[in-house]
Amino acid sequence: MPAELGDLDARLRVLEAKEEIRNLLQEYRRTLDVRDMRAFSALFASNGTWTGASGTAAGPEGIYEMLTAVLPENPPAPGSTLWHLITDPQIEVDGNRATARSLWMHVRRGDGDTPLLPTLGSYEDDLVVENGRWRFLLRSVSRLVPDDPGEKG
Amino acid sequence: MPAELGDLDARLRVLEAKEEIRNLLQEYRRTLDVRDMRAFSALFASNGTWTGASGTAAGPEGIYEMLTAVLPENPPAPGSTLWHLITDPQIEVDGNRATARSLWMHVRRGDGDTPLLPTLGSYEDDLVVENGRWRFLLRSVSRLVPDDPGEKG
Amino acid sequence: MPAELGDLDARLRVLEAKEEIRNLLQEYRRTLDVRDMRAFSALFASNGTWTGASGTAAGPEGIYEMLTAVLPENPPAPGSTLWHLITDPQIEVDGNRATARSLWMHVRRGDGDTPLLPTLGSYEDDLVVENGRWRFLLRSVSRLVPDDPGEKG
């Protein structure tokens, strides 16, 4: 490929990476909300790590085991179904590695069938290309409100 | 156009499509919030369909007629003005067709001039290029909270 | 550069501009939330203007002076820490100028260590390239709820 085409191609790859990472962040949210924890854990690299209030686990199988052990069911209506809202992320791409930062809120069906927003938190992500796809290398889930670690949010 | 240029062009078209679709989703929100229902209905393809709690209608004129018949006014302050917050969408582009998924919340000026978030819902979209512009072929608006279909949210 | 390459390059520049502007909007939010007002004010062009409930100021130094004079501290937990949630923006790029529109909400740690969303507002932005980077030429911050200008939100 001529040099000028190679330059355009490299710039396109950065933009495509950002779009794929946006989709990855949404897939995390979607699979978590519907409790498809097999699809959820496959969003992590083979040595990818999830760390948050539920603990720390590595690799898709380890993450699957830990989260299915501690995550409550997500009952449909009229249950207190829980969704995640995530904000537009900040993404930095450097070749086959990237970082992303975003905020999230829980939205829960509360008493009287009205929305409650009981939790605000942040995601800090390291991302990596594995087998041609962007995957989480490290997702750190922090809760900002409530601050008290004894609360489950 | 040489093959390599054609490949770059095709990849650019996908990225441009995603940006245009993001803008379309925002225009839907914006025109709805200011009750510019002519501009709103023009966001649909000639055979585009809107389906939700207010019913189902097809084509810009049909959608305009149905929604102007049922949508309440959106009174300015100090009225209970209603806005839509929409989340970053998941978009898949396949040539001149695409799909998008996003979440939305109502934000309303409540008693005491404070924000209320009374409703959570989702959008499921099929999109199509018509006359060179991305348009809704089908927008399905679902309400998640409240679940009770008797509630107007 | 051949004409066809120049066309691809121009289209890439528009997409890259949108990504850089998204990052700029997020940096505004992030630096404001952590009260890094030096980094915050550097997001404005040399003749860039901030206008909102706190007044109007021009240039990074003027904006820094005005906002540090009026902005309250943002105390960590268990204080009433304040964050900004911003929605996916609508961005229009025209060469080295652009416009953007988005909505924002305050999220505050309220009584009982639970999230409160006391304010809804909008951003209207004019943007410009200065020294190769996108910067705010004019950011107009409007509060939608509460509407009463006597309220601090």
Short mmCIF file of C-alpha atoms in Angstrom, two decimals:
data_model
loop_
_atom_site.label_atom_id
_atom_site.label_comp_id
_atom_site.label_asym_id
_atom_site.label_seq_id
_atom_site.Cartn_x
_atom_site.Cartn_y
_atom_site.Cartn_z
CA MET A 1 0.00 0.00 0.00
CA PRO A 2 1.43 3.44 -0.92
CA ALA A 3 2.45 5.66 1.99
CA GLU A 4 -0.47 8.03 1.64
CA LEU A 5 -2.99 5.19 1.57
CA GLY A 6 -1.31 3.65 4.57
CA ASP A 7 -1.72 6.90 6.47
CA LEU A 8 -5.42 7.11 5.64
CA ASP A 9 -5.81 3.47 6.63
CA ALA A 10 -4.16 4.09 10.00
CA ARG A 11 -6.44 7.04 10.71
CA LEU A 12 -9.47 4.97 9.76
CA ARG A 13 -8.37 2.23 12.14
CA VAL A 14 -8.38 4.65 15.06
CA LEU A 15 -11.91 5.80 14.25
CA GLU A 16 -13.10 2.22 13.76
CA ALA A 17 -11.51 1.25 17.06
CA LYS A 18 -13.50 3.95 18.85
CA GLU A 19 -16.73 2.73 17.33
CA GLU A 20 -15.98 -0.89 18.22
CA ILE A 21 -15.11 0.12 21.77
CA ARG A 22 -18.36 2.09 22.09
CA ASN A 23 -20.19 -1.02 21.01
CA LEU A 24 -18.24 -3.14 23.50
CA LEU A 25 -19.23 -0.81 26.35
CA GLN A 26 -22.86 -1.05 25.31
CA GLU A 27 -22.70 -4.82 25.00
CA TYR A 28 -21.40 -4.97 28.57
CA ARG A 29 -24.42 -2.98 29.68
CA ARG A 30 -26.90 -4.92 27.60
CA THR A 31 -25.70 -8.41 28.53
CA LEU A 32 -25.53 -7.44 32.21
CA ASP A 33 -29.07 -6.03 32.19
CA VAL A 34 -30.50 -9.20 30.63
CA ARG A 35 -28.19 -11.37 32.75
CA ASP A 36 -26.62 -13.10 29.75
CA MET A 37 -23.47 -13.69 31.75
CA ARG A 38 -21.92 -16.02 29.14
CA ALA A 39 -22.01 -13.27 26.52
CA PHE A 40 -20.96 -10.78 29.19
CA SER A 41 -17.85 -12.70 30.23
CA ALA A 42 -16.85 -13.23 26.58
CA LEU A 43 -16.34 -9.46 26.33
CA PHE A 44 -13.14 -9.86 28.36
CA ALA A 45 -9.73 -10.82 26.99
CA SER A 46 -8.38 -14.25 27.92
CA ASN A 47 -6.40 -12.55 30.70
CA GLY A 48 -8.91 -9.74 31.20
CA THR A 49 -9.82 -8.64 34.72
CA TRP A 50 -13.04 -7.34 36.27
CA THR A 51 -12.68 -5.56 39.58
CA GLY A 52 -15.38 -3.88 41.62
CA ALA A 53 -17.56 -4.15 44.71
CA SER A 54 -18.19 -7.86 44.05
CA GLY A 55 -14.47 -8.69 44.08
CA THR A 56 -11.83 -9.29 41.42
CA ALA A 57 -11.70 -12.07 38.85
CA ALA A 58 -9.63 -12.82 35.75
CA GLY A 59 -10.47 -14.45 32.45
CA PRO A 60 -13.93 -15.02 31.01
CA GLU A 61 -14.49 -18.23 33.01
CA GLY A 62 -13.30 -16.71 36.28
CA ILE A 63 -15.44 -13.62 35.75
CA TYR A 64 -18.45 -15.76 34.89
CA GLU A 65 -18.02 -17.87 38.02
CA MET A 66 -17.60 -14.93 40.36
CA LEU A 67 -20.44 -12.80 39.05
CA THR A 68 -23.00 -15.56 38.67
CA ALA A 69 -22.26 -16.48 42.30
CA VAL A 70 -23.00 -13.02 43.64
CA LEU A 71 -25.29 -11.23 41.17
CA PRO A 72 -28.94 -11.25 42.15
CA GLU A 73 -31.55 -12.16 39.57
CA ASN A 74 -33.02 -9.27 37.60
CA PRO A 75 -36.76 -9.94 37.90
CA PRO A 76 -39.07 -8.68 35.15
CA ALA A 77 -42.00 -6.37 35.90
CA PRO A 78 -43.49 -5.93 38.42
CA GLY A 79 -40.14 -6.81 40.05
CA SER A 80 -37.46 -4.26 40.89
CA THR A 81 -35.77 -4.67 37.50
CA LEU A 82 -32.39 -2.94 37.26
CA TRP A 83 -30.89 -1.25 34.20
CA HIS A 84 -27.60 0.56 33.67
CA LEU A 85 -27.38 3.95 32.00
CA ILE A 86 -23.90 4.68 30.70
CA THR A 87 -22.57 8.02 29.49
CA ASP A 88 -20.71 8.77 26.32
CA PRO A 89 -17.16 7.49 26.99
CA GLN A 90 -13.79 9.19 26.68
CA ILE A 91 -11.64 6.87 24.56
CA GLU A 92 -7.91 7.04 23.77
CA VAL A 93 -6.57 4.60 21.17
CA ASP A 94 -2.90 3.66 20.82
CA GLY A 95 -2.49 0.89 18.27
CA ASN A 96 -3.92 -2.32 19.69
CA ARG A 97 -4.41 -0.83 23.13
CA ALA A 98 -6.87 1.73 24.37
CA THR A 99 -8.29 3.29 27.51
CA ALA A 100 -11.85 4.41 28.19
CA ARG A 101 -13.61 6.26 30.97
CA SER A 102 -17.32 6.67 31.52
CA LEU A 103 -19.95 7.18 34.19
CA TRP A 104 -22.89 4.92 34.93
CA MET A 105 -26.09 5.06 36.91
CA HIS A 106 -28.44 2.35 38.01
CA VAL A 107 -32.09 2.81 37.09
CA ARG A 108 -34.38 0.53 39.08
CA ARG A 109 -38.14 -0.02 39.07
CA GLY A 110 -39.03 1.34 42.46
CA ASP A 111 -42.12 1.30 44.62
CA GLY A 112 -45.18 2.47 42.76
CA ASP A 113 -43.67 1.35 39.42
CA THR A 114 -41.59 4.53 39.09
CA PRO A 115 -37.88 4.83 38.19
CA LEU A 116 -35.31 5.17 40.96
CA LEU A 117 -31.69 6.13 40.29
CA PRO A 118 -30.01 4.76 43.40
CA THR A 119 -26.37 4.58 42.30
CA LEU A 120 -23.74 6.62 40.45
CA GLY A 121 -20.40 5.12 39.51
CA SER A 122 -17.51 5.18 37.07
CA TYR A 123 -15.77 2.77 34.74
CA GLU A 124 -12.04 2.90 34.06
CA ASP A 125 -11.05 0.54 31.24
CA ASP A 126 -7.93 -0.81 29.61
CA LEU A 127 -8.76 -2.43 26.28
CA VAL A 128 -6.86 -4.70 23.94
CA VAL A 129 -7.32 -6.29 20.52
CA GLU A 130 -7.53 -10.08 20.81
CA ASN A 131 -8.26 -12.25 17.78
CA GLY A 132 -9.19 -9.11 15.86
CA ARG A 133 -11.75 -7.86 18.38
CA TRP A 134 -11.58 -5.24 21.12
CA ARG A 135 -11.90 -6.78 24.56
CA PHE A 136 -11.62 -5.60 28.15
CA LEU A 137 -8.14 -6.12 29.56
CA LEU A 138 -9.13 -4.44 32.82
CA ARG A 139 -12.47 -2.99 33.83
CA SER A 140 -12.44 -1.20 37.20
CA VAL A 141 -15.95 -0.48 38.43
CA SER A 142 -16.13 2.18 41.14
CA ARG A 143 -19.18 3.36 42.98
CA LEU A 144 -19.32 7.07 43.71
CA VAL A 145 -22.77 7.31 45.36
CA PRO A 146 -23.52 5.74 47.77
CA ASP A 147 -19.98 6.02 49.06
CA ASP A 148 -20.48 3.67 51.99
CA PRO A 149 -18.98 0.29 50.94
CA GLY A 150 -21.45 -1.49 53.18
CA GLU A 151 -24.27 -0.40 50.92
CA LYS A 152 -25.07 -2.58 47.93
CA GLY A 153 -26.50 0.19 45.77
CA MET B 1 -11.53 4.30 -8.26
CA PRO B 2 -8.69 1.83 -7.58
CA ALA B 3 -9.56 -1.14 -5.37
CA GLU B 4 -7.65 0.15 -2.35
CA LEU B 5 -9.33 3.54 -2.54
CA GLY B 6 -12.68 1.85 -2.91
CA ASP B 7 -12.02 -0.10 0.28
CA LEU B 8 -11.15 3.03 2.23
CA ASP B 9 -14.22 4.75 0.83
CA ALA B 10 -16.46 1.89 1.95
CA ARG B 11 -15.03 1.98 5.47
CA LEU B 12 -15.53 5.75 5.59
CA ARG B 13 -19.14 5.33 4.54
CA VAL B 14 -19.83 3.07 7.52
CA LEU B 15 -18.35 5.60 9.93
CA GLU B 16 -20.21 8.46 8.30
CA ALA B 17 -23.43 6.47 8.47
CA LYS B 18 -23.01 6.04 12.22
CA GLU B 19 -22.51 9.78 12.68
CA GLU B 20 -25.53 10.60 10.55
CA ILE B 21 -27.64 8.11 12.47
CA ARG B 22 -26.51 9.59 15.79
CA ASN B 23 -27.63 12.96 14.49
CA LEU B 24 -30.96 11.52 13.36
CA LEU B 25 -31.61 10.10 16.83
CA GLN B 26 -30.84 13.48 18.37
CA GLU B 27 -33.02 15.30 15.88
CA TYR B 28 -35.90 13.02 16.85
CA ARG B 29 -35.38 14.01 20.48
CA ARG B 30 -34.93 17.70 19.73
CA THR B 31 -37.92 18.12 17.44
CA LEU B 32 -40.11 16.14 19.83
CA ASP B 33 -39.08 18.25 22.81
CA VAL B 34 -39.88 21.51 21.01
CA ARG B 35 -42.99 19.96 19.42
CA ASP B 36 -41.83 20.68 15.85
CA MET B 37 -43.86 17.74 14.62
CA ARG B 38 -43.41 18.61 10.92
CA ALA B 39 -39.63 18.33 11.24
CA PHE B 40 -40.12 15.29 13.47
CA SER B 41 -42.25 13.38 10.97
CA ALA B 42 -39.82 14.21 8.14
CA LEU B 43 -37.23 12.06 9.92
CA PHE B 44 -39.17 8.99 8.79
CA ALA B 45 -38.85 7.27 5.42
CA SER B 46 -41.81 7.54 3.05
CA ASN B 47 -42.91 4.11 4.29
CA GLY B 48 -41.43 4.53 7.75
CA THR B 49 -43.37 3.40 10.80
CA TRP B 50 -43.62 4.72 14.36
CA THR B 51 -45.03 2.34 16.92
CA GLY B 52 -45.43 2.91 20.64
CA ALA B 53 -47.89 3.60 23.42
CA SER B 54 -49.74 6.15 21.27
CA GLY B 55 -50.43 3.62 18.51
CA THR B 56 -48.87 2.81 15.14
CA ALA B 57 -48.66 5.03 12.09
CA ALA B 58 -46.84 4.92 8.76
CA GLY B 59 -45.34 7.60 6.57
CA PRO B 60 -44.48 11.16 7.61
CA GLU B 61 -48.04 12.40 7.10
CA GLY B 62 -49.62 9.51 8.98
CA ILE B 63 -47.16 9.89 11.85
CA TYR B 64 -47.76 13.63 11.96
CA GLU B 65 -51.52 13.15 12.09
CA MET B 66 -51.45 10.51 14.80
CA LEU B 67 -48.99 12.20 17.12
CA THR B 68 -50.37 15.72 16.85
CA ALA B 69 -53.77 14.24 17.75
CA VAL B 70 -52.55 12.63 20.96
CA LEU B 71 -49.43 14.47 22.13
CA PRO B 72 -50.07 17.01 24.87
CA GLU B 73 -48.59 20.48 24.57
CA ASN B 74 -45.17 20.95 26.14
CA PRO B 75 -45.72 24.12 28.19
CA PRO B 76 -42.73 26.36 28.92
CA ALA B 77 -41.72 27.26 32.48
CA PRO B 78 -43.30 27.28 34.96
CA GLY B 79 -45.23 24.46 33.26
CA SER B 80 -44.33 20.79 33.57
CA THR B 81 -42.06 20.91 30.52
CA LEU B 82 -40.89 17.50 29.34
CA TRP B 83 -37.51 16.61 27.81
CA HIS B 84 -36.05 13.34 26.59
CA LEU B 85 -32.61 12.13 27.60
CA ILE B 86 -31.27 9.50 25.22
CA THR B 87 -28.26 7.28 25.75
CA ASP B 88 -25.40 6.62 23.40
CA PRO B 89 -26.86 4.18 20.82
CA GLN B 90 -25.63 0.82 19.61
CA ILE B 91 -25.58 1.02 15.81
CA GLU B 92 -25.00 -1.70 13.20
CA VAL B 93 -24.62 -0.60 9.58
CA ASP B 94 -25.09 -2.92 6.59
CA GLY B 95 -24.91 -0.92 3.36
CA ASN B 96 -28.02 1.24 3.07
CA ARG B 97 -29.68 -0.39 6.06
CA ALA B 98 -28.89 -0.14 9.73
CA THR B 99 -30.25 -0.96 13.16
CA ALA B 100 -29.93 1.05 16.37
CA ARG B 101 -30.81 0.50 20.00
CA SER B 102 -30.85 3.03 22.79
CA LEU B 103 -32.47 3.86 26.11
CA TRP B 104 -34.37 7.02 26.96
CA MET B 105 -35.71 8.75 30.03
CA HIS B 106 -38.22 11.51 30.45
CA VAL B 107 -37.09 14.51 32.48
CA ARG B 108 -39.98 16.68 33.58
CA ARG B 109 -40.18 19.93 35.53
CA GLY B 110 -41.88 18.71 38.68
CA ASP B 111 -43.46 20.37 41.67
CA GLY B 112 -41.18 22.93 43.23
CA ASP B 113 -39.38 23.50 39.90
CA THR B 114 -37.17 20.42 40.36
CA PRO B 115 -36.42 17.69 37.80
CA LEU B 116 -38.40 14.47 37.86
CA LEU B 117 -37.41 11.38 35.86
CA PRO B 118 -40.74 9.57 35.66
CA THR B 119 -40.14 7.19 32.75
CA LEU B 120 -37.50 4.79 31.37
CA GLY B 121 -37.86 3.26 27.94
CA SER B 122 -36.06 1.84 24.95
CA TYR B 123 -35.88 2.52 21.23
CA GLU B 124 -35.40 -0.24 18.65
CA ASP B 125 -34.79 1.17 15.18
CA ASP B 126 -34.51 -0.02 11.62
CA LEU B 127 -32.97 2.67 9.43
CA VAL B 128 -32.68 3.14 5.70
CA VAL B 129 -31.08 5.56 3.24
CA GLU B 130 -33.71 7.45 1.28
CA ASN B 131 -32.76 10.23 -1.13
CA GLY B 132 -29.25 10.15 0.28
CA ARG B 133 -30.28 10.62 3.91
CA TRP B 134 -30.71 8.19 6.79
CA ARG B 135 -34.32 7.91 7.86
CA PHE B 136 -36.34 5.77 10.27
CA LEU B 137 -37.86 2.76 8.56
CA LEU B 138 -39.26 1.51 11.88
CA ARG B 139 -38.99 3.06 15.31
CA SER B 140 -40.42 0.92 18.11
CA VAL B 141 -40.78 2.86 21.33
CA SER B 142 -41.14 0.72 24.44
CA ARG B 143 -41.69 1.87 27.97
CA LEU B 144 -39.86 -0.12 30.65
CA VAL B 145 -40.85 1.88 33.76
CA PRO B 146 -43.69 2.33 34.54
CA ASP B 147 -44.62 -1.07 33.22
CA ASP B 148 -48.35 -0.60 33.67
CA PRO B 149 -49.73 0.26 30.19
CA GLY B 150 -52.53 2.26 31.83
CA GLU B 151 -49.99 4.78 33.01
CA LYS B 152 -49.08 7.60 30.66
CA GLY B 153 -45.56 8.20 32.07
CA MET C 1 -2.06 14.38 -2.95
CA PRO C 2 -4.28 13.10 -5.80
CA ALA C 3 -7.84 14.40 -5.88
CA GLU C 4 -9.40 11.16 -4.72
CA LEU C 5 -7.03 10.89 -1.79
CA GLY C 6 -7.72 14.50 -0.90
CA ASP C 7 -11.42 13.75 -0.80
CA LEU C 8 -10.93 10.81 1.53
CA ASP C 9 -8.65 12.91 3.70
CA ALA C 10 -11.27 15.67 3.97
CA ARG C 11 -13.94 13.19 4.99
CA LEU C 12 -11.62 11.70 7.58
CA ARG C 13 -10.95 15.14 9.00
CA VAL C 14 -14.65 15.68 9.65
CA LEU C 15 -14.94 12.39 11.50
CA GLU C 16 -11.78 13.06 13.48
CA ALA C 17 -13.09 16.52 14.36
CA LYS C 18 -16.25 15.00 15.81
CA GLU C 19 -14.23 12.61 17.96
CA GLU C 20 -11.96 15.39 19.19
CA ILE C 21 -14.95 17.56 20.01
CA ARG C 22 -16.59 14.71 21.92
CA ASN C 23 -13.41 14.42 23.92
CA LEU C 24 -13.34 18.17 24.52
CA LEU C 25 -16.88 18.10 25.90
CA GLN C 26 -15.93 15.27 28.22
CA GLU C 27 -12.77 17.03 29.35
CA TYR C 28 -14.88 20.05 30.26
CA ARG C 29 -17.03 17.80 32.43
CA ARG C 30 -14.13 15.90 33.97
CA THR C 31 -11.99 18.93 34.83
CA LEU C 32 -15.01 20.75 36.25
CA ASP C 33 -15.99 17.79 38.44
CA VAL C 34 -12.48 17.50 39.91
CA ARG C 35 -12.14 21.31 40.05
CA ASP C 36 -8.99 21.36 37.91
CA MET C 37 -9.84 24.87 36.76
CA ARG C 38 -6.47 25.45 35.06
CA ALA C 39 -7.03 22.49 32.74
CA PHE C 40 -10.68 23.53 32.42
CA SER C 41 -9.91 27.07 31.28
CA ALA C 42 -7.28 25.80 28.82
CA LEU C 43 -10.13 24.14 26.88
CA PHE C 44 -11.16 27.58 25.65
CA ALA C 45 -9.69 29.43 22.67
CA SER C 46 -7.60 32.51 23.40
CA ASN C 47 -10.71 34.61 22.70
CA GLY C 48 -13.14 31.93 23.86
CA THR C 49 -16.14 32.88 25.97
CA TRP C 50 -18.00 31.12 28.77
CA THR C 51 -21.45 32.44 29.57
CA GLY C 52 -23.92 31.11 32.09
CA ALA C 53 -25.53 31.66 35.47
CA SER C 54 -22.18 32.69 36.99
CA GLY C 55 -21.66 35.49 34.47
CA THR C 56 -19.65 35.90 31.27
CA ALA C 57 -15.89 35.79 30.87
CA ALA C 58 -13.48 35.65 27.92
CA GLY C 59 -10.13 33.97 27.45
CA PRO C 60 -8.69 31.16 29.57
CA GLU C 61 -7.37 33.56 32.22
CA GLY C 62 -10.61 35.51 32.46
CA ILE C 63 -12.65 32.32 32.68
CA TYR C 64 -10.32 30.92 35.32
CA GLU C 65 -10.57 34.08 37.41
CA MET C 66 -14.34 34.32 37.23
CA LEU C 67 -15.14 30.68 37.93
CA THR C 68 -12.62 30.15 40.71
CA ALA C 69 -14.12 33.23 42.39
CA VAL C 70 -17.68 31.86 42.37
CA LEU C 71 -17.50 28.05 42.17
CA PRO C 72 -17.95 26.32 45.50
CA GLU C 73 -15.56 23.56 46.48
CA ASN C 74 -16.59 20.04 45.51
CA PRO C 75 -16.11 18.16 48.77
CA PRO C 76 -15.35 14.43 48.66
CA ALA C 77 -17.55 11.88 50.44
CA PRO C 78 -19.37 12.20 52.73
CA GLY C 79 -19.79 15.75 51.32
CA SER C 80 -22.42 16.71 48.77
CA THR C 81 -20.08 15.99 45.85
CA LEU C 82 -21.41 17.17 42.49
CA TRP C 83 -20.91 15.50 39.12
CA HIS C 84 -22.14 16.40 35.63
CA LEU C 85 -23.81 13.89 33.34
CA ILE C 86 -23.72 14.99 29.71
CA THR C 87 -25.65 13.49 26.83
CA ASP C 88 -24.37 12.43 23.45
CA PRO C 89 -23.90 15.74 21.56
CA GLN C 90 -25.18 16.88 18.19
CA ILE C 91 -22.12 18.14 16.28
CA GLU C 92 -21.90 19.97 12.95
CA VAL C 93 -18.42 20.49 11.47
CA ASP C 94 -17.61 23.11 8.82
CA GLY C 95 -13.86 23.20 8.22
CA ASN C 96 -12.13 24.69 11.24
CA ARG C 97 -15.41 25.69 12.87
CA ALA C 98 -18.10 23.58 14.45
CA THR C 99 -21.21 23.77 16.60
CA ALA C 100 -22.39 21.36 19.25
CA ARG C 101 -25.49 20.98 21.39
CA SER C 102 -26.02 18.73 24.36
CA LEU C 103 -27.98 18.37 27.58
CA TRP C 104 -26.53 18.02 31.06
CA MET C 105 -27.73 17.09 34.50
CA HIS C 106 -26.19 17.57 37.90
CA VAL C 107 -25.88 14.47 40.04
CA ARG C 108 -25.21 15.27 43.70
CA ARG C 109 -24.63 13.12 46.76
CA GLY C 110 -27.74 13.90 48.72
CA ASP C 111 -28.92 13.21 52.23
CA GLY C 112 -28.59 9.58 53.16
CA ASP C 113 -25.72 9.13 50.67
CA THR C 114 -28.11 8.71 47.73
CA PRO C 115 -27.92 10.40 44.29
CA LEU C 116 -29.97 13.51 43.66
CA LEU C 117 -30.46 14.98 40.17
CA PRO C 118 -31.34 18.57 41.02
CA THR C 119 -30.65 20.33 37.70
CA LEU C 120 -31.23 19.93 33.96
CA GLY C 121 -29.57 22.23 31.47
CA SER C 122 -28.25 22.62 27.96
CA TYR C 123 -24.97 23.53 26.31
CA GLU C 124 -24.78 25.46 23.04
CA ASP C 125 -21.23 25.56 21.69
CA ASP C 126 -19.26 27.25 18.94
CA LEU C 127 -15.92 25.54 18.44
CA VAL C 128 -12.76 26.47 16.60
CA VAL C 129 -9.40 24.93 15.76
CA GLU C 130 -6.57 26.80 17.47
CA ASN C 131 -2.97 25.60 17.28
CA GLY C 132 -4.23 22.35 15.81
CA ARG C 133 -6.70 21.58 18.61
CA TRP C 134 -10.44 22.03 18.95
CA ARG C 135 -11.31 24.62 21.56
CA PHE C 136 -14.45 26.36 22.79
CA LEU C 137 -15.02 29.67 21.05
CA LEU C 138 -18.31 30.15 22.89
CA ARG C 139 -19.97 27.92 25.45
CA SER C 140 -23.43 29.05 26.52
CA VAL C 141 -24.65 27.19 29.57
CA SER C 142 -28.40 27.37 30.15
CA ARG C 143 -30.34 25.92 33.02
CA LEU C 144 -33.73 24.46 32.12
CA VAL C 145 -34.81 23.12 35.54
CA PRO C 146 -35.01 24.84 37.95
CA ASP C 147 -36.15 27.72 35.82
CA ASP C 148 -36.05 30.28 38.63
CA PRO C 149 -32.81 32.27 38.20
CA GLY C 150 -32.70 32.87 41.93
CA GLU C 151 -32.07 29.19 42.49
CA LYS C 152 -28.46 27.99 42.38
CA GLY C 153 -29.27 24.41 41.32
#
